[in-house]
mmCIF file with all atom_site columns, C-alpha atoms in Angstrom:
data_model
loop_
_atom_site.group_PDB
_atom_site.id
_atom_site.type_symbol
_atom_site.label_atom_id
_atom_site.label_alt_id
_atom_site.label_comp_id
_atom_site.label_asym_id
_atom_site.label_entity_id
_atom_site.label_seq_id
_atom_site.pdbx_PDB_ins_code
_atom_site.Cartn_x
_atom_site.Cartn_y
_atom_site.Cartn_z
_atom_site.occupancy
_atom_site.B_iso_or_equiv
_atom_site.pdbx_formal_charge
_atom_site.auth_seq_id
_atom_site.auth_comp_id
_atom_site.auth_asym_id
_atom_site.auth_atom_id
_atom_site.pdbx_PDB_model_num
ATOM 1   C CA . MET A 1 1   ? 91.772 113.786 27.373 1.00 62.00 ? 9   MET A CA 1
ATOM 2   C CA . ASN A 1 2   ? 92.503 110.308 28.710 1.00 90.00 ? 10  ASN A CA 1
ATOM 3   C CA . GLU A 1 3   ? 95.090 111.989 31.010 1.00 96.00 ? 11  GLU A CA 1
ATOM 4   C CA . ILE A 1 4   ? 92.357 114.060 32.697 1.00 97.00 ? 12  ILE A CA 1
ATOM 5   C CA . VAL A 1 5   ? 90.123 110.869 33.102 1.00 98.00 ? 13  VAL A CA 1
ATOM 6   C CA . GLU A 1 6   ? 92.978 108.986 34.674 1.00 97.00 ? 14  GLU A CA 1
ATOM 7   C CA . PHE A 1 7   ? 93.744 112.037 36.902 1.00 98.00 ? 15  PHE A CA 1
ATOM 8   C CA . ILE A 1 8   ? 90.130 112.042 38.124 1.00 98.00 ? 16  ILE A CA 1
ATOM 9   C CA . ALA A 1 9   ? 90.156 108.314 38.694 1.00 97.00 ? 17  ALA A CA 1
ATOM 10  C CA . LYS A 1 10  ? 93.442 108.554 40.591 1.00 97.00 ? 18  LYS A CA 1
ATOM 11  C CA . HIS A 1 11  ? 92.412 111.291 42.982 1.00 98.00 ? 19  HIS A CA 1
ATOM 12  C CA . LYS A 1 12  ? 88.841 110.090 43.257 1.00 98.00 ? 20  LYS A CA 1
ATOM 13  C CA . VAL A 1 13  ? 87.510 113.312 44.913 1.00 98.00 ? 21  VAL A CA 1
ATOM 14  C CA . VAL A 1 14  ? 85.832 116.026 42.831 1.00 98.00 ? 22  VAL A CA 1
ATOM 15  C CA . VAL A 1 15  ? 84.925 119.177 44.933 1.00 98.00 ? 23  VAL A CA 1
ATOM 16  C CA . ILE A 1 16  ? 81.596 120.608 43.805 1.00 98.00 ? 24  ILE A CA 1
ATOM 17  C CA . CYS A 1 17  ? 81.995 124.324 44.310 1.00 97.00 ? 25  CYS A CA 1
ATOM 18  C CA . ARG A 1 18  ? 78.897 126.497 44.370 1.00 93.00 ? 26  ARG A CA 1
ATOM 19  C CA . GLY A 1 19  ? 78.561 130.205 44.917 1.00 92.00 ? 27  GLY A CA 1
ATOM 20  C CA . LEU A 1 20  ? 82.162 130.903 46.012 1.00 94.00 ? 28  LEU A CA 1
ATOM 21  C CA . TYR A 1 21  ? 84.203 133.673 44.257 1.00 94.00 ? 29  TYR A CA 1
ATOM 22  C CA . ASP A 1 22  ? 87.188 135.920 44.764 1.00 94.00 ? 30  ASP A CA 1
ATOM 23  C CA . ASN A 1 23  ? 89.075 135.771 48.130 1.00 96.00 ? 31  ASN A CA 1
ATOM 24  C CA . GLU A 1 24  ? 86.611 133.503 49.678 1.00 96.00 ? 32  GLU A CA 1
ATOM 25  C CA . LEU A 1 25  ? 87.045 131.014 46.897 1.00 97.00 ? 33  LEU A CA 1
ATOM 26  C CA . ILE A 1 26  ? 90.856 131.165 46.996 1.00 98.00 ? 34  ILE A CA 1
ATOM 27  C CA . LYS A 1 27  ? 90.903 130.616 50.770 1.00 98.00 ? 35  LYS A CA 1
ATOM 28  C CA . THR A 1 28  ? 88.593 127.677 50.501 1.00 98.00 ? 36  THR A CA 1
ATOM 29  C CA . ILE A 1 29  ? 90.400 125.945 47.689 1.00 98.00 ? 37  ILE A CA 1
ATOM 30  C CA . ARG A 1 30  ? 93.741 126.533 49.329 1.00 98.00 ? 38  ARG A CA 1
ATOM 31  C CA . ALA A 1 31  ? 92.420 124.779 52.468 1.00 98.00 ? 39  ALA A CA 1
ATOM 32  C CA . LEU A 1 32  ? 91.224 121.807 50.390 1.00 98.00 ? 40  LEU A CA 1
ATOM 33  C CA . TYR A 1 33  ? 94.364 121.807 48.341 1.00 98.00 ? 41  TYR A CA 1
ATOM 34  C CA . ASP A 1 34  ? 96.454 121.529 51.549 1.00 98.00 ? 42  ASP A CA 1
ATOM 35  C CA . GLY A 1 35  ? 94.231 118.494 52.321 1.00 98.00 ? 43  GLY A CA 1
ATOM 36  C CA . GLY A 1 36  ? 95.199 116.775 49.093 1.00 98.00 ? 44  GLY A CA 1
ATOM 37  C CA . ILE A 1 37  ? 92.261 117.754 46.890 1.00 98.00 ? 45  ILE A CA 1
ATOM 38  C CA . ARG A 1 38  ? 93.245 118.195 43.174 1.00 98.00 ? 46  ARG A CA 1
ATOM 39  C CA . VAL A 1 39  ? 89.977 118.226 41.281 1.00 98.00 ? 47  VAL A CA 1
ATOM 40  C CA . VAL A 1 40  ? 87.356 121.007 41.408 1.00 98.00 ? 48  VAL A CA 1
ATOM 41  C CA . GLU A 1 41  ? 84.088 121.526 39.688 1.00 98.00 ? 49  GLU A CA 1
ATOM 42  C CA . VAL A 1 42  ? 82.687 125.114 39.505 1.00 98.00 ? 50  VAL A CA 1
ATOM 43  C CA . THR A 1 43  ? 78.931 125.044 38.923 1.00 97.00 ? 51  THR A CA 1
ATOM 44  C CA . PHE A 1 44  ? 76.776 127.269 36.722 1.00 97.00 ? 52  PHE A CA 1
ATOM 45  C CA . ASP A 1 45  ? 74.028 128.687 38.946 1.00 94.00 ? 53  ASP A CA 1
ATOM 46  C CA . GLN A 1 46  ? 70.973 128.494 36.732 1.00 91.00 ? 54  GLN A CA 1
ATOM 47  C CA . ALA A 1 47  ? 69.122 131.075 38.696 1.00 92.00 ? 55  ALA A CA 1
ATOM 48  C CA . ASP A 1 48  ? 71.944 133.677 38.339 1.00 93.00 ? 56  ASP A CA 1
ATOM 49  C CA . PRO A 1 49  ? 71.773 135.780 35.170 1.00 92.00 ? 57  PRO A CA 1
ATOM 50  C CA . ASP A 1 50  ? 75.556 136.341 35.643 1.00 96.00 ? 58  ASP A CA 1
ATOM 51  C CA . ALA A 1 51  ? 76.301 132.651 36.069 1.00 95.00 ? 59  ALA A CA 1
ATOM 52  C CA . VAL A 1 52  ? 78.456 132.340 32.973 1.00 97.00 ? 60  VAL A CA 1
ATOM 53  C CA . GLU A 1 53  ? 80.762 135.329 33.926 1.00 97.00 ? 61  GLU A CA 1
ATOM 54  C CA . LYS A 1 54  ? 81.007 134.302 37.488 1.00 97.00 ? 62  LYS A CA 1
ATOM 55  C CA . THR A 1 55  ? 81.580 130.676 36.883 1.00 98.00 ? 63  THR A CA 1
ATOM 56  C CA . CYS A 1 56  ? 84.338 131.363 34.282 1.00 98.00 ? 64  CYS A CA 1
ATOM 57  C CA . GLY A 1 57  ? 85.986 133.883 36.570 1.00 98.00 ? 65  GLY A CA 1
ATOM 58  C CA . ALA A 1 58  ? 86.081 131.243 39.326 1.00 98.00 ? 66  ALA A CA 1
ATOM 59  C CA . ILE A 1 59  ? 87.644 128.674 36.989 1.00 98.00 ? 67  ILE A CA 1
ATOM 60  C CA . ARG A 1 60  ? 90.301 131.186 35.853 1.00 98.00 ? 68  ARG A CA 1
ATOM 61  C CA . THR A 1 61  ? 91.014 132.056 39.522 1.00 98.00 ? 69  THR A CA 1
ATOM 62  C CA . ILE A 1 62  ? 91.591 128.533 40.558 1.00 98.00 ? 70  ILE A CA 1
ATOM 63  C CA . LYS A 1 63  ? 93.708 127.751 37.461 1.00 97.00 ? 71  LYS A CA 1
ATOM 64  C CA . GLU A 1 64  ? 95.898 130.854 38.156 1.00 97.00 ? 72  GLU A CA 1
ATOM 65  C CA . HIS A 1 65  ? 96.392 130.149 41.857 1.00 98.00 ? 73  HIS A CA 1
ATOM 66  C CA . PHE A 1 66  ? 96.452 126.309 41.776 1.00 98.00 ? 74  PHE A CA 1
ATOM 67  C CA . PRO A 1 67  ? 98.031 125.266 38.453 1.00 97.00 ? 75  PRO A CA 1
ATOM 68  C CA . GLN A 1 68  ? 98.418 121.638 39.651 1.00 97.00 ? 76  GLN A CA 1
ATOM 69  C CA . MET A 1 69  ? 94.607 121.263 39.972 1.00 98.00 ? 77  MET A CA 1
ATOM 70  C CA . LYS A 1 70  ? 92.243 119.985 37.328 1.00 98.00 ? 78  LYS A CA 1
ATOM 71  C CA . VAL A 1 71  ? 89.310 122.317 37.016 1.00 98.00 ? 79  VAL A CA 1
ATOM 72  C CA . GLY A 1 72  ? 86.042 122.092 35.200 1.00 98.00 ? 80  GLY A CA 1
ATOM 73  C CA . SER A 1 73  ? 82.411 123.297 35.271 1.00 98.00 ? 81  SER A CA 1
ATOM 74  C CA . GLY A 1 74  ? 79.233 121.860 36.704 1.00 98.00 ? 82  GLY A CA 1
ATOM 75  C CA . THR A 1 75  ? 75.563 121.990 36.043 1.00 98.00 ? 83  THR A CA 1
ATOM 76  C CA . VAL A 1 76  ? 76.356 122.385 32.356 1.00 98.00 ? 84  VAL A CA 1
ATOM 77  C CA . THR A 1 77  ? 73.020 122.424 30.533 1.00 97.00 ? 85  THR A CA 1
ATOM 78  C CA . CYS A 1 78  ? 73.743 123.911 27.178 1.00 97.00 ? 86  CYS A CA 1
ATOM 79  C CA . VAL A 1 79  ? 76.437 124.366 24.543 1.00 98.00 ? 87  VAL A CA 1
ATOM 80  C CA . LYS A 1 80  ? 77.009 127.987 25.654 1.00 98.00 ? 88  LYS A CA 1
ATOM 81  C CA . HIS A 1 81  ? 78.214 126.628 29.040 1.00 98.00 ? 89  HIS A CA 1
ATOM 82  C CA . VAL A 1 82  ? 80.577 124.271 27.304 1.00 98.00 ? 90  VAL A CA 1
ATOM 83  C CA . LEU A 1 83  ? 82.150 126.898 25.050 1.00 98.00 ? 91  LEU A CA 1
ATOM 84  C CA . ALA A 1 84  ? 82.472 129.275 28.118 1.00 98.00 ? 92  ALA A CA 1
ATOM 85  C CA . THR A 1 85  ? 84.231 126.533 30.068 1.00 98.00 ? 93  THR A CA 1
ATOM 86  C CA . LYS A 1 86  ? 86.670 125.965 27.239 1.00 98.00 ? 94  LYS A CA 1
ATOM 87  C CA . GLU A 1 87  ? 87.471 129.718 26.962 1.00 98.00 ? 95  GLU A CA 1
ATOM 88  C CA . ALA A 1 88  ? 87.980 129.915 30.673 1.00 98.00 ? 96  ALA A CA 1
ATOM 89  C CA . GLY A 1 89  ? 90.605 127.083 30.580 1.00 98.00 ? 97  GLY A CA 1
ATOM 90  C CA . GLY A 1 90  ? 88.343 124.444 32.139 1.00 98.00 ? 98  GLY A CA 1
ATOM 91  C CA . GLU A 1 91  ? 89.136 120.821 31.382 1.00 98.00 ? 99  GLU A CA 1
ATOM 92  C CA . PHE A 1 92  ? 85.772 119.004 31.897 1.00 98.00 ? 100 PHE A CA 1
ATOM 93  C CA . CYS A 1 93  ? 82.075 119.526 32.031 1.00 98.00 ? 101 CYS A CA 1
ATOM 94  C CA . LEU A 1 94  ? 79.655 117.848 34.419 1.00 98.00 ? 102 LEU A CA 1
ATOM 95  C CA . SER A 1 95  ? 75.939 117.886 33.742 1.00 97.00 ? 103 SER A CA 1
ATOM 96  C CA . PRO A 1 96  ? 72.790 116.824 35.738 1.00 96.00 ? 104 PRO A CA 1
ATOM 97  C CA . ASP A 1 97  ? 71.256 115.157 32.704 1.00 97.00 ? 105 ASP A CA 1
ATOM 98  C CA . VAL A 1 98  ? 72.009 113.324 29.556 1.00 98.00 ? 106 VAL A CA 1
ATOM 99  C CA . ASN A 1 99  ? 71.926 115.961 26.731 1.00 98.00 ? 107 ASN A CA 1
ATOM 100 C CA . THR A 1 100 ? 73.644 114.477 23.731 1.00 98.00 ? 108 THR A CA 1
ATOM 101 C CA . GLU A 1 101 ? 74.037 117.960 22.125 1.00 98.00 ? 109 GLU A CA 1
ATOM 102 C CA . VAL A 1 102 ? 76.085 119.028 25.220 1.00 98.00 ? 110 VAL A CA 1
ATOM 103 C CA . ILE A 1 103 ? 78.062 115.830 25.312 1.00 98.00 ? 111 ILE A CA 1
ATOM 104 C CA . ARG A 1 104 ? 78.998 116.103 21.643 1.00 98.00 ? 112 ARG A CA 1
ATOM 105 C CA . ALA A 1 105 ? 79.929 119.813 22.003 1.00 98.00 ? 113 ALA A CA 1
ATOM 106 C CA . THR A 1 106 ? 82.012 119.017 25.054 1.00 98.00 ? 114 THR A CA 1
ATOM 107 C CA . LYS A 1 107 ? 83.997 116.397 23.075 1.00 98.00 ? 115 LYS A CA 1
ATOM 108 C CA . GLU A 1 108 ? 84.348 118.593 20.112 1.00 98.00 ? 116 GLU A CA 1
ATOM 109 C CA . ALA A 1 109 ? 85.806 121.255 22.385 1.00 98.00 ? 117 ALA A CA 1
ATOM 110 C CA . GLY A 1 110 ? 88.435 118.778 23.577 1.00 97.00 ? 118 GLY A CA 1
ATOM 111 C CA . LEU A 1 111 ? 86.963 118.579 27.037 1.00 98.00 ? 119 LEU A CA 1
ATOM 112 C CA . ILE A 1 112 ? 86.119 115.583 29.290 1.00 98.00 ? 120 ILE A CA 1
ATOM 113 C CA . SER A 1 113 ? 82.351 114.905 29.317 1.00 98.00 ? 121 SER A CA 1
ATOM 114 C CA . ILE A 1 114 ? 80.721 113.691 32.523 1.00 98.00 ? 122 ILE A CA 1
ATOM 115 C CA . PRO A 1 115 ? 76.838 113.789 32.172 1.00 98.00 ? 123 PRO A CA 1
ATOM 116 C CA . GLY A 1 116 ? 74.457 112.890 34.846 1.00 98.00 ? 124 GLY A CA 1
ATOM 117 C CA . ALA A 1 117 ? 72.353 109.763 34.525 1.00 97.00 ? 125 ALA A CA 1
ATOM 118 C CA . MET A 1 118 ? 70.067 107.446 36.553 1.00 96.00 ? 126 MET A CA 1
ATOM 119 C CA . THR A 1 119 ? 68.770 104.569 34.584 1.00 96.00 ? 127 THR A CA 1
ATOM 120 C CA . SER A 1 120 ? 70.561 102.021 32.421 1.00 96.00 ? 128 SER A CA 1
ATOM 121 C CA . THR A 1 121 ? 68.976 103.594 29.297 1.00 97.00 ? 129 THR A CA 1
ATOM 122 C CA . GLU A 1 122 ? 70.443 107.005 30.163 1.00 98.00 ? 130 GLU A CA 1
ATOM 123 C CA . ILE A 1 123 ? 73.820 105.533 31.061 1.00 98.00 ? 131 ILE A CA 1
ATOM 124 C CA . LEU A 1 124 ? 74.271 103.882 27.743 1.00 98.00 ? 132 LEU A CA 1
ATOM 125 C CA . GLN A 1 125 ? 72.702 106.845 25.866 1.00 98.00 ? 133 GLN A CA 1
ATOM 126 C CA . ALA A 1 126 ? 75.389 109.085 27.550 1.00 98.00 ? 134 ALA A CA 1
ATOM 127 C CA . HIS A 1 127 ? 78.203 106.520 26.855 1.00 98.00 ? 135 HIS A CA 1
ATOM 128 C CA . ASN A 1 128 ? 77.290 106.020 23.125 1.00 98.00 ? 136 ASN A CA 1
ATOM 129 C CA . ALA A 1 129 ? 77.127 109.778 22.696 1.00 98.00 ? 137 ALA A CA 1
ATOM 130 C CA . GLY A 1 130 ? 80.799 109.983 23.805 1.00 98.00 ? 138 GLY A CA 1
ATOM 131 C CA . ALA A 1 131 ? 80.741 110.493 27.622 1.00 98.00 ? 139 ALA A CA 1
ATOM 132 C CA . ASP A 1 132 ? 83.990 109.809 29.307 1.00 98.00 ? 140 ASP A CA 1
ATOM 133 C CA . ILE A 1 133 ? 82.554 109.173 32.670 1.00 98.00 ? 141 ILE A CA 1
ATOM 134 C CA . VAL A 1 134 ? 78.935 108.887 33.594 1.00 98.00 ? 142 VAL A CA 1
ATOM 135 C CA . LYS A 1 135 ? 77.717 110.604 36.775 1.00 98.00 ? 143 LYS A CA 1
ATOM 136 C CA . ILE A 1 136 ? 75.164 108.638 38.752 1.00 98.00 ? 144 ILE A CA 1
ATOM 137 C CA . PHE A 1 137 ? 72.846 111.163 40.306 1.00 94.00 ? 145 PHE A CA 1
ATOM 138 C CA . PRO A 1 138 ? 71.437 111.083 42.865 1.00 94.00 ? 146 PRO A CA 1
ATOM 139 C CA . ALA A 1 139 ? 73.740 108.317 43.961 1.00 95.00 ? 147 ALA A CA 1
ATOM 140 C CA . GLY A 1 140 ? 72.838 108.537 47.693 1.00 93.00 ? 148 GLY A CA 1
ATOM 141 C CA . TRP A 1 141 ? 69.069 108.072 47.011 1.00 94.00 ? 149 TRP A CA 1
ATOM 142 C CA . LEU A 1 142 ? 69.687 105.202 44.681 1.00 94.00 ? 150 LEU A CA 1
ATOM 143 C CA . GLY A 1 143 ? 71.930 103.418 47.222 1.00 93.00 ? 151 GLY A CA 1
ATOM 144 C CA . LEU A 1 144 ? 75.067 101.430 47.004 1.00 92.00 ? 152 LEU A CA 1
ATOM 145 C CA . SER A 1 145 ? 73.608 98.219  45.611 1.00 92.00 ? 153 SER A CA 1
ATOM 146 C CA . TYR A 1 146 ? 72.294 100.133 42.559 1.00 94.00 ? 154 TYR A CA 1
ATOM 147 C CA . LEU A 1 147 ? 75.708 100.460 40.927 1.00 94.00 ? 155 LEU A CA 1
ATOM 148 C CA . LYS A 1 148 ? 76.632 96.884  41.761 1.00 91.00 ? 156 LYS A CA 1
ATOM 149 C CA . ASP A 1 149 ? 73.547 95.737  39.825 1.00 94.00 ? 157 ASP A CA 1
ATOM 150 C CA . ILE A 1 150 ? 74.167 98.220  36.933 1.00 95.00 ? 158 ILE A CA 1
ATOM 151 C CA . LYS A 1 151 ? 77.811 97.186  36.543 1.00 94.00 ? 159 LYS A CA 1
ATOM 152 C CA . GLY A 1 152 ? 76.765 93.622  35.832 1.00 93.00 ? 160 GLY A CA 1
ATOM 153 C CA . PRO A 1 153 ? 75.663 94.257  32.292 1.00 95.00 ? 161 PRO A CA 1
ATOM 154 C CA . ILE A 1 154 ? 77.338 97.704  31.991 1.00 97.00 ? 162 ILE A CA 1
ATOM 155 C CA . ASN A 1 155 ? 80.861 97.001  33.108 1.00 95.00 ? 163 ASN A CA 1
ATOM 156 C CA . HIS A 1 156 ? 82.626 99.040  30.387 1.00 96.00 ? 164 HIS A CA 1
ATOM 157 C CA . VAL A 1 157 ? 81.628 102.457 31.682 1.00 97.00 ? 165 VAL A CA 1
ATOM 158 C CA . LYS A 1 158 ? 83.390 104.627 34.333 1.00 97.00 ? 166 LYS A CA 1
ATOM 159 C CA . PHE A 1 159 ? 81.053 106.008 36.999 1.00 98.00 ? 167 PHE A CA 1
ATOM 160 C CA . LEU A 1 160 ? 81.116 108.949 39.228 1.00 98.00 ? 168 LEU A CA 1
ATOM 161 C CA . ALA A 1 161 ? 78.909 109.227 42.308 1.00 98.00 ? 169 ALA A CA 1
ATOM 162 C CA . ALA A 1 162 ? 77.224 112.480 43.104 1.00 96.00 ? 170 ALA A CA 1
ATOM 163 C CA . ALA A 1 163 ? 74.928 113.462 46.050 1.00 94.00 ? 171 ALA A CA 1
ATOM 164 C CA . GLY A 1 164 ? 74.886 111.601 49.357 1.00 94.00 ? 172 GLY A CA 1
ATOM 165 C CA . VAL A 1 165 ? 78.609 110.716 49.624 1.00 96.00 ? 173 VAL A CA 1
ATOM 166 C CA . ASN A 1 166 ? 80.393 111.557 52.888 1.00 96.00 ? 174 ASN A CA 1
ATOM 167 C CA . GLU A 1 167 ? 83.277 110.489 55.094 1.00 96.00 ? 175 GLU A CA 1
ATOM 168 C CA . GLU A 1 168 ? 81.444 107.506 56.402 1.00 96.00 ? 176 GLU A CA 1
ATOM 169 C CA . ASN A 1 169 ? 80.404 105.883 53.161 1.00 97.00 ? 177 ASN A CA 1
ATOM 170 C CA . PHE A 1 170 ? 82.994 107.135 50.621 1.00 97.00 ? 178 PHE A CA 1
ATOM 171 C CA . LYS A 1 171 ? 84.968 103.902 50.779 1.00 97.00 ? 179 LYS A CA 1
ATOM 172 C CA . GLU A 1 172 ? 81.938 101.936 50.289 1.00 96.00 ? 180 GLU A CA 1
ATOM 173 C CA . TYR A 1 173 ? 81.149 103.890 47.103 1.00 96.00 ? 181 TYR A CA 1
ATOM 174 C CA . LEU A 1 174 ? 84.564 103.295 45.738 1.00 97.00 ? 182 LEU A CA 1
ATOM 175 C CA . ASN A 1 175 ? 84.414 99.587  46.571 1.00 95.00 ? 183 ASN A CA 1
ATOM 176 C CA . ALA A 1 176 ? 81.030 99.407  44.900 1.00 94.00 ? 184 ALA A CA 1
ATOM 177 C CA . GLY A 1 177 ? 82.777 100.420 41.541 1.00 95.00 ? 185 GLY A CA 1
ATOM 178 C CA . TYR A 1 178 ? 82.585 104.226 41.392 1.00 97.00 ? 186 TYR A CA 1
ATOM 179 C CA . CYS A 1 179 ? 85.959 105.701 40.115 1.00 97.00 ? 187 CYS A CA 1
ATOM 180 C CA . ALA A 1 180 ? 85.299 108.973 41.946 1.00 98.00 ? 188 ALA A CA 1
ATOM 181 C CA . ALA A 1 181 ? 82.755 110.982 43.789 1.00 98.00 ? 189 ALA A CA 1
ATOM 182 C CA . GLY A 1 182 ? 81.579 114.559 43.767 1.00 98.00 ? 190 GLY A CA 1
ATOM 183 C CA . ILE A 1 183 ? 81.557 116.156 47.221 1.00 97.00 ? 191 ILE A CA 1
ATOM 184 C CA . SER A 1 184 ? 79.825 119.386 47.987 1.00 96.00 ? 192 SER A CA 1
ATOM 185 C CA . GLY A 1 185 ? 78.407 120.113 51.510 1.00 94.00 ? 193 GLY A CA 1
ATOM 186 C CA . ARG A 1 186 ? 81.327 118.659 53.456 1.00 96.00 ? 194 ARG A CA 1
ATOM 187 C CA . PHE A 1 187 ? 83.798 121.036 51.659 1.00 97.00 ? 195 PHE A CA 1
ATOM 188 C CA . ILE A 1 188 ? 81.721 124.004 50.773 1.00 96.00 ? 196 ILE A CA 1
ATOM 189 C CA . ASP A 1 189 ? 80.362 124.315 54.320 1.00 96.00 ? 197 ASP A CA 1
ATOM 190 C CA . ARG A 1 190 ? 78.977 127.892 54.644 1.00 95.00 ? 198 ARG A CA 1
ATOM 191 C CA . LYS A 1 191 ? 79.085 127.968 58.423 1.00 96.00 ? 199 LYS A CA 1
ATOM 192 C CA . VAL A 1 192 ? 82.729 126.798 58.522 1.00 97.00 ? 200 VAL A CA 1
ATOM 193 C CA . ILE A 1 193 ? 83.770 129.216 55.795 1.00 97.00 ? 201 ILE A CA 1
ATOM 194 C CA . ALA A 1 194 ? 82.034 132.229 57.415 1.00 96.00 ? 202 ALA A CA 1
ATOM 195 C CA . GLU A 1 195 ? 83.790 131.422 60.687 1.00 97.00 ? 203 GLU A CA 1
ATOM 196 C CA . GLY A 1 196 ? 87.131 131.317 58.822 1.00 96.00 ? 204 GLY A CA 1
ATOM 197 C CA . ASN A 1 197 ? 87.847 127.797 60.069 1.00 98.00 ? 205 ASN A CA 1
ATOM 198 C CA . PHE A 1 198 ? 89.792 126.695 57.017 1.00 98.00 ? 206 PHE A CA 1
ATOM 199 C CA . GLU A 1 199 ? 91.761 124.233 59.016 1.00 98.00 ? 207 GLU A CA 1
ATOM 200 C CA . GLU A 1 200 ? 88.476 122.224 59.464 1.00 98.00 ? 208 GLU A CA 1
ATOM 201 C CA . LEU A 1 201 ? 88.126 122.028 55.657 1.00 98.00 ? 209 LEU A CA 1
ATOM 202 C CA . THR A 1 202 ? 91.641 120.819 55.433 1.00 98.00 ? 210 THR A CA 1
ATOM 203 C CA . ARG A 1 203 ? 91.066 118.131 58.033 1.00 98.00 ? 211 ARG A CA 1
ATOM 204 C CA . ARG A 1 204 ? 87.941 117.001 56.105 1.00 98.00 ? 212 ARG A CA 1
ATOM 205 C CA . ALA A 1 205 ? 89.801 116.895 52.819 1.00 98.00 ? 213 ALA A CA 1
ATOM 206 C CA . ARG A 1 206 ? 92.551 114.748 54.290 1.00 98.00 ? 214 ARG A CA 1
ATOM 207 C CA . ILE A 1 207 ? 90.007 112.186 55.456 1.00 98.00 ? 215 ILE A CA 1
ATOM 208 C CA . PHE A 1 208 ? 88.661 111.893 51.923 1.00 98.00 ? 216 PHE A CA 1
ATOM 209 C CA . THR A 1 209 ? 92.023 111.871 50.265 1.00 98.00 ? 217 THR A CA 1
ATOM 210 C CA . ASP A 1 210 ? 93.409 109.228 52.746 1.00 98.00 ? 218 ASP A CA 1
ATOM 211 C CA . ILE A 1 211 ? 90.507 106.951 51.855 1.00 98.00 ? 219 ILE A CA 1
ATOM 212 C CA . ALA A 1 212 ? 91.129 107.553 48.199 1.00 98.00 ? 220 ALA A CA 1
ATOM 213 C CA . LYS A 1 213 ? 94.765 106.528 48.488 1.00 96.00 ? 221 LYS A CA 1
ATOM 214 C CA . ALA A 1 214 ? 93.934 103.495 50.456 1.00 95.00 ? 222 ALA A CA 1
ATOM 215 C CA . CYS A 1 215 ? 91.549 102.397 47.743 1.00 90.00 ? 223 CYS A CA 1
#
């Protein structure tokens, strides 16, 4: 498990993949892979009754076509999602909240736990329940100085930023103390994907991965 945490901290970019499946998914991930991306989160769409089947299918697809990537699930809100992720071959679970039942189930399944938190109470609750990394959400709304203040008394926890991170501020988030960041809109850009302009996604990926390497 520590190997997965170190892999995420090394590559620093986690693609948040929502609503992409089959060939569209493969083309998009290939473009991002060509740009250096190596970590992908496939989210469970809470409004879709077929979310478990679709998400697990996407995880399997990515694992099959890109074996060098680390793949997990996102928006994990129940134990059912954890078990489905494990069965699909996923390696980590990200959540929007601190659900200790989900955290413990994730650890028991041998997966990396990355719950979402905002306050210092939530952060320590997640950490004490066994979280490997704590996702600060929404990081953009909270601002860069928030983590600097948090890391004063809570300097033993690894943090991942989610929501509000882009090419212009990614370096600042890493310098503030985040070990990685979840990126969605800049990579899963519906207009760019619909146009088939996958070279643009590769270009964007390289910007992020170059910043990650420099940091």
